[in-house]
Coordinates of N, CA, C and O in Angstrom, one line a residue:
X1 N 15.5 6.8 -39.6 CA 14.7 7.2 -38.5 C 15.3 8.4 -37.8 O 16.5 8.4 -37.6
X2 N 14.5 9.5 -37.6 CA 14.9 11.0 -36.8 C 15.1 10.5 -35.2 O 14.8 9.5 -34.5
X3 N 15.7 11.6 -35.1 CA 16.1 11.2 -33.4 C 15.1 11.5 -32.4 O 15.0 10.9 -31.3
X4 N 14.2 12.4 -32.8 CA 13.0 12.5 -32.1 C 12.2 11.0 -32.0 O 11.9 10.7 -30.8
X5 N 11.7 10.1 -33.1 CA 11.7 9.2 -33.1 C 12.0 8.2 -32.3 O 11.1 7.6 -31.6
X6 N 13.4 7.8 -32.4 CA 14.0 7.1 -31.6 C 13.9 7.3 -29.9 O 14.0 6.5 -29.0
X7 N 13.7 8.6 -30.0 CA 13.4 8.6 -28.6 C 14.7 8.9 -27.6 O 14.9 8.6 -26.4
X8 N 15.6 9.5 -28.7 CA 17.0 10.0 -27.6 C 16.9 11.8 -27.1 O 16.5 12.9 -27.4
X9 N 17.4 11.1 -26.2 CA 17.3 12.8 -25.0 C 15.9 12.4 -24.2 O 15.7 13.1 -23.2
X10 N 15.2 11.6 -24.5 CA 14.4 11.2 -23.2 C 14.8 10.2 -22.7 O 15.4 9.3 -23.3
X11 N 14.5 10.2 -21.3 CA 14.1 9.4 -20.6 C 13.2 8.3 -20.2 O 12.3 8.7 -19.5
X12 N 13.3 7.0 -20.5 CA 12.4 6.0 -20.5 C 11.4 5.8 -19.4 O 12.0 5.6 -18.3
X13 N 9.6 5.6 -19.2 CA 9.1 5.6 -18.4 C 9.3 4.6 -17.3 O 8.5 4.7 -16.3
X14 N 10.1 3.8 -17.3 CA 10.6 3.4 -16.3 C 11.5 3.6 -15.2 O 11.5 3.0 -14.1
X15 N 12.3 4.6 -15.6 CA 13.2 5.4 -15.4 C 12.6 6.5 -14.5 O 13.2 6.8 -13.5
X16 N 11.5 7.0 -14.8 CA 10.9 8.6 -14.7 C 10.4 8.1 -12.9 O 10.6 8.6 -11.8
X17 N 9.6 6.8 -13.3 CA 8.3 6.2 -12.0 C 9.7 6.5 -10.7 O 9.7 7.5 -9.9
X18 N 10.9 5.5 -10.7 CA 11.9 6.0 -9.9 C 12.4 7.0 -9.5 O 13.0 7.0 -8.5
X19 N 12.3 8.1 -10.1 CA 13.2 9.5 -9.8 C 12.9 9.8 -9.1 O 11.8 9.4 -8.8
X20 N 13.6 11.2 -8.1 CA 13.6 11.8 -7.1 C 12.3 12.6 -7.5 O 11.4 12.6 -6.7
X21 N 12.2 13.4 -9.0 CA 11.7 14.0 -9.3 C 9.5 14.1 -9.5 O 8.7 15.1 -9.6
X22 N 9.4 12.9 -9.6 CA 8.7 12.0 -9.9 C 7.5 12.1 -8.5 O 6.3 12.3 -8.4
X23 N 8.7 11.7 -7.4 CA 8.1 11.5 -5.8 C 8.1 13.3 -5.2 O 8.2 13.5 -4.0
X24 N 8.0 14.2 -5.9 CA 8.5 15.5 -5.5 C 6.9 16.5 -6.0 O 6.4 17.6 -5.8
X25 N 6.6 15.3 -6.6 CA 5.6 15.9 -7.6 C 4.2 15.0 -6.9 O 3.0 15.4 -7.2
X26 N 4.3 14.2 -6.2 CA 3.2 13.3 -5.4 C 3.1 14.5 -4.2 O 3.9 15.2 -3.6
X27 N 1.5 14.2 -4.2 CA 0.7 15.0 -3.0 C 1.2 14.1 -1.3 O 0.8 13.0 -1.0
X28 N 1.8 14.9 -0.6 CA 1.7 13.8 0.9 C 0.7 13.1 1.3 O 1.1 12.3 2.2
X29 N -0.8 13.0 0.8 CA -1.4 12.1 0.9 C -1.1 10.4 0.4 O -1.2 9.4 1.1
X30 N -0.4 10.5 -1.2 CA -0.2 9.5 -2.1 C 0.9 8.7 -1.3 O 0.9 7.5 -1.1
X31 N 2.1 10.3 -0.9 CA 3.5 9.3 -0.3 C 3.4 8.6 0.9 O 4.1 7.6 1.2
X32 N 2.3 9.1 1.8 CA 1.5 8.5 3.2 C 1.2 7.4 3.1 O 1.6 6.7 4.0
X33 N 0.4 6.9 2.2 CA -0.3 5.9 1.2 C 1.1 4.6 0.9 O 1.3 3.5 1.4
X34 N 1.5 5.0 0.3 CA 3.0 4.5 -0.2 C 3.7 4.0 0.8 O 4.0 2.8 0.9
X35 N 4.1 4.8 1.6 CA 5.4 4.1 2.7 C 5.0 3.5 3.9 O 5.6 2.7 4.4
X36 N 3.5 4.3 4.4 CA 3.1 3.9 5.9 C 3.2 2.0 5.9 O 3.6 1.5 6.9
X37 N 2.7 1.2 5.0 CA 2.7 -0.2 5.4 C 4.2 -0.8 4.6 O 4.2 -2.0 4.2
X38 N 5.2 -0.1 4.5 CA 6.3 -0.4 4.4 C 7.4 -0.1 6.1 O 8.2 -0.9 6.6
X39 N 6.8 1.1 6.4 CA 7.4 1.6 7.6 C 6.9 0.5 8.5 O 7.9 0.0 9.1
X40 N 5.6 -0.2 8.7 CA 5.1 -0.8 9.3 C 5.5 -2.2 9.7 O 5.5 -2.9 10.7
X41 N 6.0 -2.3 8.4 CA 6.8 -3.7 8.2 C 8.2 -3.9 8.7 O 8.7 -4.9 9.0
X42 N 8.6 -2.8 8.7 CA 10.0 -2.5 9.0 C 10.1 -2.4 10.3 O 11.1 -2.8 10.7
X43 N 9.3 -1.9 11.1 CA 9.3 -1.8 12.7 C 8.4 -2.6 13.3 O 8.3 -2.4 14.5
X44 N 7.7 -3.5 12.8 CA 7.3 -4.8 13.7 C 8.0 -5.5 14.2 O 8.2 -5.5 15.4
X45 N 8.4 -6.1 13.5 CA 9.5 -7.1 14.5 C 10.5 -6.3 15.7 O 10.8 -7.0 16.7
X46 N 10.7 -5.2 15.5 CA 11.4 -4.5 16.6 C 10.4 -4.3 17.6 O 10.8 -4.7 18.7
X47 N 9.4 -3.9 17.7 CA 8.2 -3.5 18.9 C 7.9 -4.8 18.8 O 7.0 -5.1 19.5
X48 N 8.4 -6.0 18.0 CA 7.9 -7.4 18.8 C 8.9 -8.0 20.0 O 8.9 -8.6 21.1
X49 N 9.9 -7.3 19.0 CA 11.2 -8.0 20.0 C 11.6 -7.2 21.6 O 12.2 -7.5 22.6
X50 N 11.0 -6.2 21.3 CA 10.7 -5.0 22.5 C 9.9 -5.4 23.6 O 9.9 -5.2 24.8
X51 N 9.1 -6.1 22.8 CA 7.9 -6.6 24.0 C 8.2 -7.7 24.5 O 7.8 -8.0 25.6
X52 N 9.1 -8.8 23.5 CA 9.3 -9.8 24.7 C 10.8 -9.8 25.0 O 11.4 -10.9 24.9
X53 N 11.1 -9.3 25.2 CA 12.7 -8.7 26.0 C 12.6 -7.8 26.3 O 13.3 -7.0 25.8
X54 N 11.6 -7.3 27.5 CA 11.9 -6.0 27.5 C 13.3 -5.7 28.7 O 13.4 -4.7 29.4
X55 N 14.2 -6.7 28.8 CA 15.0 -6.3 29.8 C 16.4 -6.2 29.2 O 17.4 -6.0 29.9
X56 N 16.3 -6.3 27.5 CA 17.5 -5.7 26.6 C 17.0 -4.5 26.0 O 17.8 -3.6 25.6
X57 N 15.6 -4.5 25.9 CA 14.9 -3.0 25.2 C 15.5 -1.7 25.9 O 16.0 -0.8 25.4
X58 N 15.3 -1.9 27.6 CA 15.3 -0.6 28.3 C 16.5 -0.1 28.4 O 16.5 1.0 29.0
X59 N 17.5 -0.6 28.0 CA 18.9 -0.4 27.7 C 19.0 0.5 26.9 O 19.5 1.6 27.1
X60 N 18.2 0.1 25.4 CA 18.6 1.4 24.5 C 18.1 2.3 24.7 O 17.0 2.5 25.3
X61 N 18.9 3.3 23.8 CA 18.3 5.0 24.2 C 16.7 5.1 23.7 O 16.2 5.2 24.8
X62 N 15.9 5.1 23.0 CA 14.8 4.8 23.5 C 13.9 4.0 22.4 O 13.6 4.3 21.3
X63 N 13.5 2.9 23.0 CA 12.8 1.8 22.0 C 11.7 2.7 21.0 O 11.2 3.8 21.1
X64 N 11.7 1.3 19.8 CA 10.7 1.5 18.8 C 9.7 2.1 19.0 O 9.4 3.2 18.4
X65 N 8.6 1.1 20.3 CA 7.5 1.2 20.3 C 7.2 2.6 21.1 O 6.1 3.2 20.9
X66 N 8.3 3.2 22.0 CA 7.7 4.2 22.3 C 8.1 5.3 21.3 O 7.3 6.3 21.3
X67 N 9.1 5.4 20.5 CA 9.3 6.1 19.4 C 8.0 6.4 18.8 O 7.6 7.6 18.7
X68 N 7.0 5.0 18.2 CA 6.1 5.1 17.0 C 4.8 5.7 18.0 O 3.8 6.2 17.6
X69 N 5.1 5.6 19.3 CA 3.2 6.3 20.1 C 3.8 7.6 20.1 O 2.9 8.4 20.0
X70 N 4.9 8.3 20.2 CA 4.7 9.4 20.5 C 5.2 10.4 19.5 O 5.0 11.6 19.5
X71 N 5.9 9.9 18.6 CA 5.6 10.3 16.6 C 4.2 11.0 16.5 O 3.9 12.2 16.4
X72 N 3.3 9.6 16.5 CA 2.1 9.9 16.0 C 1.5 11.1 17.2 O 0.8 12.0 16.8
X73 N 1.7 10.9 18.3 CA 0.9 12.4 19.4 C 1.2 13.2 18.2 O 0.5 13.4 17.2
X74 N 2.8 13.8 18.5 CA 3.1 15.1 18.0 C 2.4 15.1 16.4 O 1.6 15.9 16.2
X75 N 2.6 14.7 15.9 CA 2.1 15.2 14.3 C 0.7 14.9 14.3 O 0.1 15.0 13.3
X76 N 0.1 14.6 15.4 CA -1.2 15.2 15.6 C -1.6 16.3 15.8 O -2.4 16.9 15.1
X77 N -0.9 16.6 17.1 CA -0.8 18.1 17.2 C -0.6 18.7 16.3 O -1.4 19.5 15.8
X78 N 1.0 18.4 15.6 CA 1.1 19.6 14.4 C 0.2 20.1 12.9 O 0.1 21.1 12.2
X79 N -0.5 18.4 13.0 CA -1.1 18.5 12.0 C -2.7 19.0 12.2 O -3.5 18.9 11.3
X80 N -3.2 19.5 13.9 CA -4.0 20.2 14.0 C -3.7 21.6 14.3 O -4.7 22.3 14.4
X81 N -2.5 22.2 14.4 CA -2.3 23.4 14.2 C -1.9 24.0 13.0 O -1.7 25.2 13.0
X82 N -1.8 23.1 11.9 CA -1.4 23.6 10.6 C -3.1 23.2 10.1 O -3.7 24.3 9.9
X83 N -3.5 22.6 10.0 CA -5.3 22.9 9.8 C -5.7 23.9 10.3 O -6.5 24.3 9.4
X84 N -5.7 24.5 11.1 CA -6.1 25.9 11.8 C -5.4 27.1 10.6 O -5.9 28.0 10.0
X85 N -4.1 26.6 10.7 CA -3.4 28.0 10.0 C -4.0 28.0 8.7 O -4.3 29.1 8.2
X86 N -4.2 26.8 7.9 CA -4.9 27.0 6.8 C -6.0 27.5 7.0 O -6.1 28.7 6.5
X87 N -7.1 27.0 7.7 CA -8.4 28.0 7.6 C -8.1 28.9 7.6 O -8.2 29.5 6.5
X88 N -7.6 29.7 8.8 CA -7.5 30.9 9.0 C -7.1 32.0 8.0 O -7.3 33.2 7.8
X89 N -6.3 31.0 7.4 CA -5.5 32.0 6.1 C -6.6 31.6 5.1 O -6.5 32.4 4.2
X90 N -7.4 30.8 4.8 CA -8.6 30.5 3.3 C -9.9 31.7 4.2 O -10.6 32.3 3.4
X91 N -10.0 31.9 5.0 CA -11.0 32.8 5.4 C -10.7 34.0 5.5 O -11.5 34.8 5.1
X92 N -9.3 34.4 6.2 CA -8.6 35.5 5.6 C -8.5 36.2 4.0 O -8.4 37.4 3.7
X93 N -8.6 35.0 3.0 CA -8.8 35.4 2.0 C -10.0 35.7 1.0 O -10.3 36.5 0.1
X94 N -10.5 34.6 1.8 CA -12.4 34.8 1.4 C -12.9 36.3 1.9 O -13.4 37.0 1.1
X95 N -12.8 36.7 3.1 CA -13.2 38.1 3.2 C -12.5 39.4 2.9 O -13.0 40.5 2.9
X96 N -11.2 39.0 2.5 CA -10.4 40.2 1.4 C -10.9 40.3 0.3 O -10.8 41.4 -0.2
X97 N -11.5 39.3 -0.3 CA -12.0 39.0 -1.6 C -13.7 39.5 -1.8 O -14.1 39.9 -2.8
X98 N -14.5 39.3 -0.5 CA -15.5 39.5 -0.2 C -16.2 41.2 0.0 O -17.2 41.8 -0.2
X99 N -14.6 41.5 0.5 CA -14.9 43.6 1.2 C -14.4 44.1 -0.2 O -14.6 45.3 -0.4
X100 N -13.8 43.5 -1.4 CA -13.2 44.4 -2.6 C -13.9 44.2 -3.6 O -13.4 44.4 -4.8
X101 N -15.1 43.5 -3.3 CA -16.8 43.2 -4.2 C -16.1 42.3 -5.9 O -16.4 42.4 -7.1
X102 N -15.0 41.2 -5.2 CA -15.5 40.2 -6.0 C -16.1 38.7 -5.7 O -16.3 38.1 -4.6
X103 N -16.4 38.4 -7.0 CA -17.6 37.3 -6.5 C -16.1 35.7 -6.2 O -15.0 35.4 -6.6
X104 N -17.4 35.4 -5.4 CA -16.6 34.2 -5.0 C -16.7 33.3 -6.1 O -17.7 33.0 -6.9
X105 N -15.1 32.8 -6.2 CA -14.4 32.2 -7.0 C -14.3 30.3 -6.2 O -13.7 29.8 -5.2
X106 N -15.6 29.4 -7.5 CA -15.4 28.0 -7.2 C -14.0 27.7 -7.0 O -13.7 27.5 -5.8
X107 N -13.1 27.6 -7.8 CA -11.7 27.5 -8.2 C -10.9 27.5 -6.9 O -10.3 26.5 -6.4
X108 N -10.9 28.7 -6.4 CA -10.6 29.0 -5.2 C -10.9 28.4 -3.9 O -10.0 27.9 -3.2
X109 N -12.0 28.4 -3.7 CA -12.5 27.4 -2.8 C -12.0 26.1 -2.6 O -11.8 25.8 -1.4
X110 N -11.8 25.2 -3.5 CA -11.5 23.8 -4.2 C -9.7 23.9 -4.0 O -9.0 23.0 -3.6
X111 N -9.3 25.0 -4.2 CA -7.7 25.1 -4.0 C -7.7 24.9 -2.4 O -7.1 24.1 -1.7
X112 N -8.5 26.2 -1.9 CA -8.3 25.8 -0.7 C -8.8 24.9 0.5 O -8.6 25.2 1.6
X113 N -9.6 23.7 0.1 CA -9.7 22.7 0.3 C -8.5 21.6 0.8 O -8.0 21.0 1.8
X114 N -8.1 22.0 -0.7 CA -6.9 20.7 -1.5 C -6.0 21.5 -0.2 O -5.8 20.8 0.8
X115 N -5.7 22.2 -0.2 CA -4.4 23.0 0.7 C -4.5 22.6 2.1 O -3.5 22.3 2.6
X116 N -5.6 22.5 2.7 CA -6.1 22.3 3.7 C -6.0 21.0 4.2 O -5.6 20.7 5.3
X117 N -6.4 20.2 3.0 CA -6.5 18.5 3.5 C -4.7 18.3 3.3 O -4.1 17.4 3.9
X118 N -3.8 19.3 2.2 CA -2.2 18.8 2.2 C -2.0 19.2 3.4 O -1.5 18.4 4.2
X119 N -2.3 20.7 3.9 CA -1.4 20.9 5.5 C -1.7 20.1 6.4 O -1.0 20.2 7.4
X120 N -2.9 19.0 6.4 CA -3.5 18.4 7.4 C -2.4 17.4 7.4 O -1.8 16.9 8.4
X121 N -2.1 17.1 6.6 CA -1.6 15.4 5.9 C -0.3 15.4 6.0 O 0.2 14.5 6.6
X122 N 0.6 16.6 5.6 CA 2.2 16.9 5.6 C 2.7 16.6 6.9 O 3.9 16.5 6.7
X123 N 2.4 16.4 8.1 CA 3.2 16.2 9.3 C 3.9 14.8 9.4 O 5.0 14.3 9.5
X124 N 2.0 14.4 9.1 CA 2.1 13.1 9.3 C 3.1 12.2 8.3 O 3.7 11.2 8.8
X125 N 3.3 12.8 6.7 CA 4.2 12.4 5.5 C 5.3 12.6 5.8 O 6.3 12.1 5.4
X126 N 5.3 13.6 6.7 CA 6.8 13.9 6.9 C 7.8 13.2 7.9 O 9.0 13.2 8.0
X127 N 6.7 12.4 8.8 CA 7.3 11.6 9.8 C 7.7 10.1 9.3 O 8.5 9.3 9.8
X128 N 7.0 9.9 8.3 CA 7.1 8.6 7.7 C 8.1 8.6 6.9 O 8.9 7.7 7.0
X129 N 8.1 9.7 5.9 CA 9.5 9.3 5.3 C 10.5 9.4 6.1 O 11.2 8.4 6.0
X130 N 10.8 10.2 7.0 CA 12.2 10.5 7.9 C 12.3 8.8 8.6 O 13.3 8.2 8.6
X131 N 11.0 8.3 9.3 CA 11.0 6.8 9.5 C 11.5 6.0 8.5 O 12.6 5.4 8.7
X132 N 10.8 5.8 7.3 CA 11.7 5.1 6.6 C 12.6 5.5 6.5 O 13.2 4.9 7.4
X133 N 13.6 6.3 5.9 CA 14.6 6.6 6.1 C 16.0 6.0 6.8 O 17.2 5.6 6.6
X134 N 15.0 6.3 8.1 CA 15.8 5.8 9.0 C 16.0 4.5 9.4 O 17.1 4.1 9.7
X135 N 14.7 3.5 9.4 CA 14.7 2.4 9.3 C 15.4 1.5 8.4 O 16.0 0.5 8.8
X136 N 15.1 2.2 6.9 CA 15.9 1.3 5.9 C 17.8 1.1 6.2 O 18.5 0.1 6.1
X137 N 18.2 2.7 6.7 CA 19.5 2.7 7.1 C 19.7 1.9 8.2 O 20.8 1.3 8.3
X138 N 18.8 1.8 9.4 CA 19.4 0.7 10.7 C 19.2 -0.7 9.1 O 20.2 -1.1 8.5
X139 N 18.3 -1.1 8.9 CA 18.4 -2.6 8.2 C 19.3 -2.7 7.2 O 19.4 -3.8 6.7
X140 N 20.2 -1.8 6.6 CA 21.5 -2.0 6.2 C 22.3 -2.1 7.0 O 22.8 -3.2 7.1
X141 N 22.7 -1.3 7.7 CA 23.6 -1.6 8.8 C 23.4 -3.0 9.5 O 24.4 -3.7 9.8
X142 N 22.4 -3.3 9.7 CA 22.6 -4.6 10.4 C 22.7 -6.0 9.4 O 23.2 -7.0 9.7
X143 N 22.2 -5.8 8.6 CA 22.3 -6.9 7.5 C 23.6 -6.8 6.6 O 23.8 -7.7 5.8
X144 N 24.6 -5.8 6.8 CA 26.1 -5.2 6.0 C 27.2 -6.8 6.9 O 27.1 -7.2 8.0
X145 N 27.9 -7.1 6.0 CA 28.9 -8.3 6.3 C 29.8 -7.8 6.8 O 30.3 -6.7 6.4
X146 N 30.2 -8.4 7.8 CA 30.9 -8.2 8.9 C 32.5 -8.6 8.6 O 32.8 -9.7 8.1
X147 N 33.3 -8.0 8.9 CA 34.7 -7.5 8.6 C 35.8 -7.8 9.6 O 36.9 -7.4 9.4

């Protein structure tokens, strides 16, 4: 059997689904998709436990539940000022393309769609992973055996 065959020097598809590489190549829509009802899961019980104690909550520097309302404000915001900057820049290029008498290009259009709905979507992806993130690291820390 040739080594091509065998299948050395690759990497096994099981292997590949995990890699950093793998999730680098997913649209912020997909990874949005993916983490938000894990993040979700992970900070319930804290905005439960927030709500009924709130006279150990206000102690810490600043609870869950107001963390997760005012996350979502800002990457609202940001993710309607980065919608703007895309148009602005797909219509910027539609009329560059328009004054130097070429014909409008489907292709193009469809790209800048896709671009449009990613810049819309990236704020919001981006708060989630940094959430999980950070979540998964507090639930090690708290669940790590005590010394």
């Amino acid at each position: 059997m040739t080594q091509a065959r065998k299948g050395r020097g690759r990497r096994p598809i099981r292997h590949m689904v995990a890699s950093k590489a793998f999730y680098d190549r997913l649209p912020p829509g997909a990874e949005l998709l993916m983490l938000s009802p894990m993040v979700m899961a992970m900070r319930l019980p804290m905005v439960l436990w927030e709500l009924s104690t709130p006279q150990f909550s206000a102690r810490r520097g600043r609870p869950e539940g107001h963390r997760a309302v005012f996350e979502k404000a800002a990457a609202v915001v940001e993710s309607y000022g980065a919608a703007q900057a895309e148009m602005a820049r797909s219509a910027a290029l539609f009329w560059i393309d328009a004054f130097s008498g070429a014909m409008p290009d489907p292709d193009r259009l469809s790209r800048s769609l896709t671009d449009l709905a990613d810049a819309s979507i990236e704020p919001h992806a981006r708060r989630v992973r940094a959430n999980y993130r950070r979540l998964r690291a507090d639930g090690r820390k708290r669940t790590a055996p005590q010394r």
